[in-house]
PDB file of C-alpha atoms in Angstrom:
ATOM      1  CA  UNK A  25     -41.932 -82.895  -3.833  1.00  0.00           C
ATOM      2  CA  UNK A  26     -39.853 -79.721  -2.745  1.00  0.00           C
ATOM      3  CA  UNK A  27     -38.960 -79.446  -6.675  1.00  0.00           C
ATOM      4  CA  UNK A  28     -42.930 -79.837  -7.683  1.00  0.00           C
ATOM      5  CA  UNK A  29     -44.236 -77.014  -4.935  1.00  0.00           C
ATOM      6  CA  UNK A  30     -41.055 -74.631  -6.031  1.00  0.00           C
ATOM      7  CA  UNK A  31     -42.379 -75.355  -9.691  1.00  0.00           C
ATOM      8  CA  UNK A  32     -45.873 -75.022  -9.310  1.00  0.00           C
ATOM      9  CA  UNK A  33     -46.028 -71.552  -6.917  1.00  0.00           C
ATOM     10  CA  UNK A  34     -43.162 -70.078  -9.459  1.00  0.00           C
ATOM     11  CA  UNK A  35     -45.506 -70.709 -12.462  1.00  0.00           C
ATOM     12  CA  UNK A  36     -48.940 -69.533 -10.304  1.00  0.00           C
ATOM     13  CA  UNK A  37     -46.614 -66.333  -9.247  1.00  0.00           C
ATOM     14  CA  UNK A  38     -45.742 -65.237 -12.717  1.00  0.00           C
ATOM     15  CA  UNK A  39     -48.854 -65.725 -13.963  1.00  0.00           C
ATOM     16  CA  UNK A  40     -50.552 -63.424 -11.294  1.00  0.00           C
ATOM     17  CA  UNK A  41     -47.133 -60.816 -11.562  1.00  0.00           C
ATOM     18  CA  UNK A  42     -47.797 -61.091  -7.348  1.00  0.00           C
ATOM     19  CA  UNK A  43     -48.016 -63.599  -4.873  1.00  0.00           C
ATOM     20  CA  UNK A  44     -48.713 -67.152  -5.904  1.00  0.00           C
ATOM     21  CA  UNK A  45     -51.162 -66.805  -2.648  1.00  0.00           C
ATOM     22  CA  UNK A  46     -52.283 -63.605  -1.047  1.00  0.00           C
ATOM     23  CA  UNK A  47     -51.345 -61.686  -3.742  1.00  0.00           C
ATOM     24  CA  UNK A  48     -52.672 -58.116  -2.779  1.00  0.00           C
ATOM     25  CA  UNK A  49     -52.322 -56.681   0.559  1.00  0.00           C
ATOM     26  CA  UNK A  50     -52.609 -54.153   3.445  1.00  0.00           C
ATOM     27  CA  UNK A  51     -49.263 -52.784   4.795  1.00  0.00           C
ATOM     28  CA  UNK A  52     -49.084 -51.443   8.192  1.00  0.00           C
ATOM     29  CA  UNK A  53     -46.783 -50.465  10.831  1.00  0.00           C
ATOM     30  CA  UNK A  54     -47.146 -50.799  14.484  1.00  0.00           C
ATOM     31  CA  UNK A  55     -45.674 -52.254  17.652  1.00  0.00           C
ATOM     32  CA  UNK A  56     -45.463 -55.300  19.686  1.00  0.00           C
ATOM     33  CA  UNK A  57     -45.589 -55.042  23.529  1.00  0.00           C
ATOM     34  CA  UNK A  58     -44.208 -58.577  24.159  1.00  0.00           C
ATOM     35  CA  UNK A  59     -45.143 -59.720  28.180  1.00  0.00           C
ATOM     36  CA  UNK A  60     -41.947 -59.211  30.668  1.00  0.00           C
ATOM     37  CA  UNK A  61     -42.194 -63.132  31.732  1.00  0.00           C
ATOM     38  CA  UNK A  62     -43.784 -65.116  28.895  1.00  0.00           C
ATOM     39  CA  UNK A  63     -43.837 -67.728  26.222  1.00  0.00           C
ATOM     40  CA  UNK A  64     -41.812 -66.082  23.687  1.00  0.00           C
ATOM     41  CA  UNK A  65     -37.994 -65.417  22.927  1.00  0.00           C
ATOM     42  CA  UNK A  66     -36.891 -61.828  23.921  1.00  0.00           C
ATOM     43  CA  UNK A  67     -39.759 -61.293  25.851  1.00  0.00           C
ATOM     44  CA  UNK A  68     -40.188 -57.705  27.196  1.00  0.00           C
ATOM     45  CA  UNK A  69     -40.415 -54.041  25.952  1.00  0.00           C
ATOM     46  CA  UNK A  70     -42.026 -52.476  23.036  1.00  0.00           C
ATOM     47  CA  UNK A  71     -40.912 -52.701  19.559  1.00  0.00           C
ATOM     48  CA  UNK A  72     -41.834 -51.804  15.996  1.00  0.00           C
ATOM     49  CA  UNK A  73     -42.865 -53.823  13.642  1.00  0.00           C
ATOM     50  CA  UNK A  74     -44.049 -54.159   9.801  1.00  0.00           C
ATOM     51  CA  UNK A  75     -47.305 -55.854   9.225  1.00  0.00           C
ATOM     52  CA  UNK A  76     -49.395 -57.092   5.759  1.00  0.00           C
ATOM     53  CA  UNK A  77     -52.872 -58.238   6.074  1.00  0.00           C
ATOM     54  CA  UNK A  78     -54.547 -59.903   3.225  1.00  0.00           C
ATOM     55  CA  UNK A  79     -56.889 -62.521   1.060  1.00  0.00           C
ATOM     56  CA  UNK A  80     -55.362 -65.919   0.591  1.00  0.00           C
ATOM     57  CA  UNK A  81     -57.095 -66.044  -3.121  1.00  0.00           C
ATOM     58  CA  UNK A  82     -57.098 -62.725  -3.242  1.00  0.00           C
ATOM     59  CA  UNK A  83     -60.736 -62.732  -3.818  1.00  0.00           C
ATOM     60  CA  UNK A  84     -62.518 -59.266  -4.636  1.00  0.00           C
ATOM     61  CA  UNK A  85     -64.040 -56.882  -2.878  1.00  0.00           C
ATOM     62  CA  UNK A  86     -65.430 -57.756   0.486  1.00  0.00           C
ATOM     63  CA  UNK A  87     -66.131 -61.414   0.398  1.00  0.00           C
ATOM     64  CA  UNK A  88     -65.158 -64.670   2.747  1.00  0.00           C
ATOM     65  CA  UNK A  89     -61.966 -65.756   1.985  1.00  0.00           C
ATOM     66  CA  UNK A  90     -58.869 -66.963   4.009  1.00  0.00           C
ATOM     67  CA  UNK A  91     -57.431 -64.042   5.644  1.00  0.00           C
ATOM     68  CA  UNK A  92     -53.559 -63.495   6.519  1.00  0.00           C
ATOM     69  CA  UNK A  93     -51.981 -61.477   8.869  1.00  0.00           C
ATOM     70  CA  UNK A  94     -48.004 -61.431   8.411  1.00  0.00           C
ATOM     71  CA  UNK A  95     -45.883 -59.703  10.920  1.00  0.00           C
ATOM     72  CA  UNK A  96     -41.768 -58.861  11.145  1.00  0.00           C
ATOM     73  CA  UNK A  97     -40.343 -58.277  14.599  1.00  0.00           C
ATOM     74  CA  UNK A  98     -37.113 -57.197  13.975  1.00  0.00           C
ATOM     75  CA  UNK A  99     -33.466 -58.498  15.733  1.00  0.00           C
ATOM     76  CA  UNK A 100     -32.838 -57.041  18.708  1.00  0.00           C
ATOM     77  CA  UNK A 101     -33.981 -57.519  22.728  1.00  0.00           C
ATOM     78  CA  UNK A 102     -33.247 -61.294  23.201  1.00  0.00           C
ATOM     79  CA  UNK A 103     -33.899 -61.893  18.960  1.00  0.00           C
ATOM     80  CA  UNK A 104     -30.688 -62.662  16.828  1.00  0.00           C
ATOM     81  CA  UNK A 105     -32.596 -61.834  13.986  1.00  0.00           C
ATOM     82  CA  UNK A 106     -36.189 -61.066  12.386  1.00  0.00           C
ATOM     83  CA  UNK A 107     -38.884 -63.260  13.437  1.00  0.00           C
ATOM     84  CA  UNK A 108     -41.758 -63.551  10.927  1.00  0.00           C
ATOM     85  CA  UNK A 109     -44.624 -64.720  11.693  1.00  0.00           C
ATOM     86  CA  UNK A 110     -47.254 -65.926   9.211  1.00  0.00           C
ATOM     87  CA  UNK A 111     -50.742 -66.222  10.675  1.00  0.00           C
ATOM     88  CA  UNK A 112     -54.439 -66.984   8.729  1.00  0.00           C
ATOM     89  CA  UNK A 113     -57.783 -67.098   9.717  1.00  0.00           C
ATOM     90  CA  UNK A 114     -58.444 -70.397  11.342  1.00  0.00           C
ATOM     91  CA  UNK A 115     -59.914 -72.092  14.197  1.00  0.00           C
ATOM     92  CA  UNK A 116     -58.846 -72.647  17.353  1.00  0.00           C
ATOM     93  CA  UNK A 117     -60.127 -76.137  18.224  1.00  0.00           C
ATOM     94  CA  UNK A 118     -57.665 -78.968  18.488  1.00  0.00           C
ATOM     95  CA  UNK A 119     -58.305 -79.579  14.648  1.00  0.00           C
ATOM     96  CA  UNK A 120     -59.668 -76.888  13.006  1.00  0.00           C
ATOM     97  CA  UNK A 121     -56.464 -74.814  14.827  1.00  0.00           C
ATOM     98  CA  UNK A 122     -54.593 -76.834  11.809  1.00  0.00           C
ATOM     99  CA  UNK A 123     -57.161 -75.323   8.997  1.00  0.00           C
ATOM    100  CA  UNK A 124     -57.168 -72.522   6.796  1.00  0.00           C
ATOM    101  CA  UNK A 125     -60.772 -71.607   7.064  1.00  0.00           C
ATOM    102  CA  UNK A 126     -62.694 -68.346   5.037  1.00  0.00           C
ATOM    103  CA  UNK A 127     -63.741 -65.446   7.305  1.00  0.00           C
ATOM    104  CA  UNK A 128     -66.226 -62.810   6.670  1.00  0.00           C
ATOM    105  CA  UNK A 129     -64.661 -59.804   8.650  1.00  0.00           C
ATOM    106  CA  UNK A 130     -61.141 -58.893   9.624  1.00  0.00           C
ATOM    107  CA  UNK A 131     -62.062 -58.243  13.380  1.00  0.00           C
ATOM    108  CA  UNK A 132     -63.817 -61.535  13.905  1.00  0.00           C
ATOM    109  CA  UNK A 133     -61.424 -63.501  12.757  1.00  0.00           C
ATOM    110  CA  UNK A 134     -58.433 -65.855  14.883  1.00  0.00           C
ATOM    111  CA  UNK A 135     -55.139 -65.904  13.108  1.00  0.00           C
ATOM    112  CA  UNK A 136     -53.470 -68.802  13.782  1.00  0.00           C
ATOM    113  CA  UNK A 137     -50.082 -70.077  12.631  1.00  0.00           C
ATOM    114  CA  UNK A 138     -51.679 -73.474  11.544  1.00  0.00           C
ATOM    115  CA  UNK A 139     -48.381 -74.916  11.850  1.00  0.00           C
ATOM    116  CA  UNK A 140     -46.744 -75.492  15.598  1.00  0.00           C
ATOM    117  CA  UNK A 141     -43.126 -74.779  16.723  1.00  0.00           C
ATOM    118  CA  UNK A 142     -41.069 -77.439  18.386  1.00  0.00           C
ATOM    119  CA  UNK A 143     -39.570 -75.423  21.259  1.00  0.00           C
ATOM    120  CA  UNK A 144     -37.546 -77.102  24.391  1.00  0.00           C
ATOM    121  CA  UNK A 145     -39.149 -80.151  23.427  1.00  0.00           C
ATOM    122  CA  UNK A 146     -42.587 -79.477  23.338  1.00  0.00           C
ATOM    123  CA  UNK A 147     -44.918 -77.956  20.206  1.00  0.00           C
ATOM    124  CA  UNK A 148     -46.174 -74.380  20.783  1.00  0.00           C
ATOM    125  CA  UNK A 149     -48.911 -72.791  18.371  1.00  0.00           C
ATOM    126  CA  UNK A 150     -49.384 -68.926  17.995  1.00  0.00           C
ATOM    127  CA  UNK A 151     -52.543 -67.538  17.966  1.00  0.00           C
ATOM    128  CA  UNK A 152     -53.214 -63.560  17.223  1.00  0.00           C
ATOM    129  CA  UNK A 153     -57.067 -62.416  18.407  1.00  0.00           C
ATOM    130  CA  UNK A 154     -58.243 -58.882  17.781  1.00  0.00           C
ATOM    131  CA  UNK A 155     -59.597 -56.842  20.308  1.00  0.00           C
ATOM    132  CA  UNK A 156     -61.166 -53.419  21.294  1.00  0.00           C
ATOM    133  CA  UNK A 157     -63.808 -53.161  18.137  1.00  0.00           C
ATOM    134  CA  UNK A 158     -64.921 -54.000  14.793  1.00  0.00           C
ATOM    135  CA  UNK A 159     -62.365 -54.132  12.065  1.00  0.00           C
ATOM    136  CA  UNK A 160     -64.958 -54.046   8.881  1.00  0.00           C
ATOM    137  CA  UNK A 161     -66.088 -56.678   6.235  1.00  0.00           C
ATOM    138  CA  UNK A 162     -63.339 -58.743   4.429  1.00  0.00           C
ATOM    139  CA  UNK A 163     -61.711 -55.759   1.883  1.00  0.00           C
ATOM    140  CA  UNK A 164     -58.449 -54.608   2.187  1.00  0.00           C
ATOM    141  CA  UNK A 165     -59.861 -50.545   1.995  1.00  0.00           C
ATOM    142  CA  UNK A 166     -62.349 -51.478   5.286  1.00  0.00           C
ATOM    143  CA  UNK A 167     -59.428 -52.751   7.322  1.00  0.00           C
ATOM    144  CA  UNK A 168     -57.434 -49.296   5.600  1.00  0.00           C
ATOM    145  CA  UNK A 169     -60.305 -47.022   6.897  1.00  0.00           C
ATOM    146  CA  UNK A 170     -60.724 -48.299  10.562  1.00  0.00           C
ATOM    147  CA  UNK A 171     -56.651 -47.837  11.272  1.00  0.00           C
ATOM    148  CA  UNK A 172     -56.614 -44.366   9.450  1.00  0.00           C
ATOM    149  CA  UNK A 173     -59.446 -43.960  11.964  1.00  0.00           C
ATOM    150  CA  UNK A 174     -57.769 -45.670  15.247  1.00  0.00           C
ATOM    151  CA  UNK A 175     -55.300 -48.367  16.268  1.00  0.00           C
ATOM    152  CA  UNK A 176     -56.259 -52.371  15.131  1.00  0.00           C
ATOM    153  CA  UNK A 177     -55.227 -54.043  18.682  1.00  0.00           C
ATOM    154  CA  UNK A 178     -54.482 -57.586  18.876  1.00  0.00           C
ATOM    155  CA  UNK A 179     -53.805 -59.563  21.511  1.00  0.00           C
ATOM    156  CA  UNK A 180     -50.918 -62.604  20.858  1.00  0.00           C
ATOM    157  CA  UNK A 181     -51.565 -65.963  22.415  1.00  0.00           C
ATOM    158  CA  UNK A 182     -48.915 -69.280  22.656  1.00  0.00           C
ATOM    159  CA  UNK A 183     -50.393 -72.795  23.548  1.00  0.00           C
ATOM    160  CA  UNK A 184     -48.167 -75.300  24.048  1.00  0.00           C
ATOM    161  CA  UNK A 185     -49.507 -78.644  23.594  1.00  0.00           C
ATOM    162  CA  UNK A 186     -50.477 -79.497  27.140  1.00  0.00           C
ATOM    163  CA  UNK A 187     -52.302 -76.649  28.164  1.00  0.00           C
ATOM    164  CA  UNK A 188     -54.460 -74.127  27.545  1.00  0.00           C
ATOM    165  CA  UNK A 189     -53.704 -70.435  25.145  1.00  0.00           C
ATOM    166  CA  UNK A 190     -51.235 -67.917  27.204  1.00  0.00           C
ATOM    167  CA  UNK A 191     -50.860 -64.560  26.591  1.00  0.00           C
ATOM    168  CA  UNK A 192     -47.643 -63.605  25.067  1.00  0.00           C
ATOM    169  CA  UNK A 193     -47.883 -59.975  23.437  1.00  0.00           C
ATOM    170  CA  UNK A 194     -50.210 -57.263  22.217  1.00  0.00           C
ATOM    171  CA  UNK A 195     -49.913 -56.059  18.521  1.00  0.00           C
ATOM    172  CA  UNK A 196     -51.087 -52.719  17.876  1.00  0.00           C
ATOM    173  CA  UNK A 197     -51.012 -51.653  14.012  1.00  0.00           C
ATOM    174  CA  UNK A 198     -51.700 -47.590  13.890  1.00  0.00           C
ATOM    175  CA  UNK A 199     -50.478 -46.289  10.042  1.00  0.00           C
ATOM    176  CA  UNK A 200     -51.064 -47.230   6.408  1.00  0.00           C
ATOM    177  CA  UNK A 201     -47.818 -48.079   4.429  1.00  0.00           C
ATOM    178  CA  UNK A 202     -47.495 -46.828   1.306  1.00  0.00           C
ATOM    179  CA  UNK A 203     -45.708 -49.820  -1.210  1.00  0.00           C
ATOM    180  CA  UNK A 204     -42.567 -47.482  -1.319  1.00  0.00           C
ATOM    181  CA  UNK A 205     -42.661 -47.409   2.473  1.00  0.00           C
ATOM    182  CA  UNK A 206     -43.183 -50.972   2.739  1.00  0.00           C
ATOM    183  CA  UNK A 207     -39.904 -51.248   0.791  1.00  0.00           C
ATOM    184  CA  UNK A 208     -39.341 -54.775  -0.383  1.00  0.00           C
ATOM    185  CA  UNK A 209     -40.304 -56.983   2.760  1.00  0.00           C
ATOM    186  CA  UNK A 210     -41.064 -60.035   1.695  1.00  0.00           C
ATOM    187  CA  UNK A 211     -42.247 -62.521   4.662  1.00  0.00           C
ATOM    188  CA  UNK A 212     -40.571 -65.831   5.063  1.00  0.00           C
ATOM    189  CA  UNK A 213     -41.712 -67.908   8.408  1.00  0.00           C
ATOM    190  CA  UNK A 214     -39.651 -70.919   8.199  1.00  0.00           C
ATOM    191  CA  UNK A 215     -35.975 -69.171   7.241  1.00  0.00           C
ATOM    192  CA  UNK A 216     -36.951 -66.323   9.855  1.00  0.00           C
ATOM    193  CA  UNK A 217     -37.528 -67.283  13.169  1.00  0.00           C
ATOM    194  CA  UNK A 218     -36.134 -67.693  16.611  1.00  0.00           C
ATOM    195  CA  UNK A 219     -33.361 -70.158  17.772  1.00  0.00           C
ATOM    196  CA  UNK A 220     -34.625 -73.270  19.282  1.00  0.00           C
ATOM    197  CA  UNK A 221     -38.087 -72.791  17.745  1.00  0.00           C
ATOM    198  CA  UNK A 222     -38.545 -75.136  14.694  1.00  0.00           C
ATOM    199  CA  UNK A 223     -41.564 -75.358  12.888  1.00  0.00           C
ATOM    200  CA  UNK A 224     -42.928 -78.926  12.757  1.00  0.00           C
ATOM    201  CA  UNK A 225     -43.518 -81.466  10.788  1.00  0.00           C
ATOM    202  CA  UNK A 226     -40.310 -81.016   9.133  1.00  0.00           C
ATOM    203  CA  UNK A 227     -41.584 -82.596   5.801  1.00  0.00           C
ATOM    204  CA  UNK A 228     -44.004 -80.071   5.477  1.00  0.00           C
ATOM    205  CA  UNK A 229     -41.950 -77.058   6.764  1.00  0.00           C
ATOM    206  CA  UNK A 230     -40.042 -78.102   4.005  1.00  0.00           C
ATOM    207  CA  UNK A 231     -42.728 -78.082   1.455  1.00  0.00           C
ATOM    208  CA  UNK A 232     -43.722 -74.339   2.984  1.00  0.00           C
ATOM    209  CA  UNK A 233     -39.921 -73.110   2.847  1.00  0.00           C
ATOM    210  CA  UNK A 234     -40.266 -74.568  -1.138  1.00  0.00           C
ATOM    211  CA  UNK A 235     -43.478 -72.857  -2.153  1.00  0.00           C
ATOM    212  CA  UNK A 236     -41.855 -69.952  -0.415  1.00  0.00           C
ATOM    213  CA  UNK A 237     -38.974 -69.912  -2.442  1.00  0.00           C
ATOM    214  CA  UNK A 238     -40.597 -70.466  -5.908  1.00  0.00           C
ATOM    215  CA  UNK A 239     -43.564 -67.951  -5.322  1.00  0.00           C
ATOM    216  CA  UNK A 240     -40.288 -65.069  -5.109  1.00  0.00           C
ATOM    217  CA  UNK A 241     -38.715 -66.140  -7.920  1.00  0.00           C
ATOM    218  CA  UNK A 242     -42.159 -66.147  -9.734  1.00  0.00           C
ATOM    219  CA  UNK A 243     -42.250 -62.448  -9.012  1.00  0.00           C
ATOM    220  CA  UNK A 244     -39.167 -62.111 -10.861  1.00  0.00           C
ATOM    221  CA  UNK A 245     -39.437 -58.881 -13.511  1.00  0.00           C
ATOM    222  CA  UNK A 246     -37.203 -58.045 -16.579  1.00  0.00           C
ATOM    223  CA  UNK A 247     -36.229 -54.510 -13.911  1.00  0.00           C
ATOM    224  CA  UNK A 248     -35.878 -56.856 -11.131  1.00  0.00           C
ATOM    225  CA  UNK A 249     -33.313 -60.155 -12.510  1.00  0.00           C
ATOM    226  CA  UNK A 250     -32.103 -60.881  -9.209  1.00  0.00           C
ATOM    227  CA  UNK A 251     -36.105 -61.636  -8.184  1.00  0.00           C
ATOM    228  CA  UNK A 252     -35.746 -59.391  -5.053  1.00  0.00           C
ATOM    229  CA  UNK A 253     -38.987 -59.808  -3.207  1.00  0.00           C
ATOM    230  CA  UNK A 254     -41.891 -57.443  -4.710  1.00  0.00           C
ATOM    231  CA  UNK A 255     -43.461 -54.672  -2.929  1.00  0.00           C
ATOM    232  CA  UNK A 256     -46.838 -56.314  -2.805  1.00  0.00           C
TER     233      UNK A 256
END
């Protein structure tokens, strides 16, 4: 199965030269304000971060699709190294908190990490929900326009499975990245990630970490034979 998904996101990569999914996105840079006592590993202070927000089918223009919202915190304050997280649109019942689901506008939407962490025995989800304004329709150059404009704010939520959603950080994302400022981050939420938090079921984790893998090497270019990520 691992084999299959590395195959079939390698082939859907190269044939879109990008991303087997989200293939075109946002970059911005911001910080995370992480809560003093709270749910998550190195918790307290501010620190910068990278972020990519984006259309899972990378669907034109300004219509529903499933929205992503990537973020790198980098090592430091508590973190051995980066922590990536991987959120998209989603709901935040006890189901539909495990679905991809289309949204129509970038501030309206939850960002979930439809996947849960097993942490210190029990599983944790993540849950990012923006705050303080409308974001714009579903395009890339909306969301681009409203942070030239002022800071996207989000807030960062935890829910263990017991209980109800905690608040764990605020994201704010304040400039537009350039690709050549972007560098060549390339987001990978299973490899990067806290100690003690492992991202369950392990079978599918697996699967992820594959289709991962196979979508980078899809982006592969005659310039680039080592398949270094891509700047997209």
């Amino acid at each position: 199965m691992r084999r299959l998904a590395a195959a079939g996101f390698r082939g859907l990569a190269r044939l879109r030269g990008a991303r087997a999914f989200h293939p075109r996105g946002l970059w911005l840079r911001g910080e995370a304000a992480l809560l003093p006592v709270g749910p998550l590993p190195g918790a307290g202070g501010s620190r910068p971060v990278t972020a990519r927000l984006s259309k899972g089918a990378g669907l034109p223009g300004a219509g529903p699709d499933v929205l992503g919202l990537a973020v790198r915190l980098p090592a430091g304050g508590g973190l051995d190294g980066p922590w990536d997280l991987a959120l998209s649109s989603c709901g935040i019942g006890t189901a539909t908190r495990c679905l991809p689901l289309p949204a129509a506008d970038w501030g309206r939407a939850r960002y979930g990490s439809l996947l849960p962490y097993r942490v210190a025995g029990q599983l944790v989800w993540l849950l990012a929900v923006p705050y303080g304004g409308p974001a714009g329709p579903a395009a890339t150059g909306c969301l681009e326009r409203r942070v030239r404009e002022r800071p996207w704010r989000l807030a960062l939520l935890a829910r263990p499975a017991r209980g109800g959603w905690l608040p764990a950080a605020r994201l704010t994302l304040h400039a537009v990245l350039s690709a050549g400022e972007a560098g060549r981050t390339s987001f990978d939420p299973v490899l990067n990630r806290p100690a003690g938090w492992e991202p369950v079921p392990g079978w599918l984790a697996g699967l992820r970490e594959s289709a991962y893998r196979g979508s980078r090497s899809g982006r592969r270019t005659p310039r680039d034979p080592a398949g270094r990520p891509g700047r997209r």
